[in-house]
Amino acid sequence: MSISLQKGQKVSLSKERAGLSNILIGLGWDEVQQKKGFFAKKPEPIDCDASAFLLKNGKLVNKADIIYFGNLRHMTGTVQHMGDNLTGAGDGDDEQILVDLANVPADYDRIVIVVNIYQAVKRNQHFGMIQNAFIRLVDASNNTEICMYNLSENYTGMTAMIFGEVYRHNGEWKFNAIGQGTNDPGLGELANRYI
């Protein structure tokens, strides 16, 4: 049975699923339907991009440790982005990241999952224009959902979001539901938070 998480709530993945080795991190969102006037031009679709930062001692030490649509697979092969969804259309996960927990090198202690809006400032877009955002963790061996966190707060004006993190603590893998909005205009600025 899946655990529904609140902001700031943590769950031990190792305790929930003994022997858990591979997880699928599913991320989803929907665009709020804008009211259209007779002369209103059609707005550009909102392109949300999910990324994973692999941290050592809580710090991002190498550009290659950023997994996103431009670097789909980590050099260790343990974290893989499954591809970019340009519109967020459709049901279920919009983007997915696979993590081989059993083989993540010991010097990586944290995997932070973020989502930013591509060209948010230029397009005048923000997370107040997004609804039904979520992050969920699935046991990849049997496709069973372990936990889900729905980001239900109002994130108006925020151009990027820290959805959550998978981290190692005392030999156990855990998940922390973060749900923190930022005004970072792009992935590079978001990554700078962890340097």
GROMACS .gro file of C-alpha atoms in nm, residues 7 32 34 46 117 120 124-133 151-161 179-184:
model
   33
    7LYS     CA    1   0.561   1.837   0.305
   32VAL     CA    2  -0.381   2.519  -1.537
   34GLN     CA    3  -0.604   2.974  -1.885
   46ILE     CA    4   0.471   2.517  -2.014
  117ILE     CA    5   1.023   2.554  -1.609
  120ALA     CA    6   1.034   3.051  -1.738
  124ASN     CA    7   0.663   3.473  -1.813
  125GLN     CA    8   0.565   3.134  -1.667
  126HIS     CA    9   0.565   3.008  -1.308
  127PHE     CA   10   0.445   2.719  -1.093
  128GLY     CA   11   0.123   2.905  -1.010
  129MET     CA   12   0.027   2.803  -1.366
  130ILE     CA   13   0.082   2.435  -1.276
  131GLN     CA   14  -0.155   2.207  -1.087
  132ASN     CA   15  -0.163   1.843  -0.971
  133ALA     CA   16   0.216   1.828  -0.932
  151LEU     CA   17   0.262   1.936  -0.407
  152SER     CA   18  -0.064   2.115  -0.334
  153GLU     CA   19   0.061   2.453  -0.209
  154ASN     CA   20   0.033   2.773  -0.410
  155TYR     CA   21   0.367   2.824  -0.586
  156THR     CA   22   0.275   3.143  -0.776
  157GLY     CA   23   0.587   3.328  -0.892
  158MET     CA   24   0.815   3.027  -0.841
  159THR     CA   25   1.008   2.921  -1.152
  160ALA     CA   26   1.167   2.606  -1.010
  161MET     CA   27   1.086   2.349  -0.743
  179GLY     CA   28   0.821   2.086  -0.192
  180GLN     CA   29   1.031   2.405  -0.187
  181GLY     CA   30   0.972   2.665  -0.457
  182THR     CA   31   1.255   2.890  -0.581
  183ASN     CA   32   1.296   3.185  -0.816
  184ASP     CA   33   1.591   3.028  -0.995
   0.00000   0.00000   0.00000
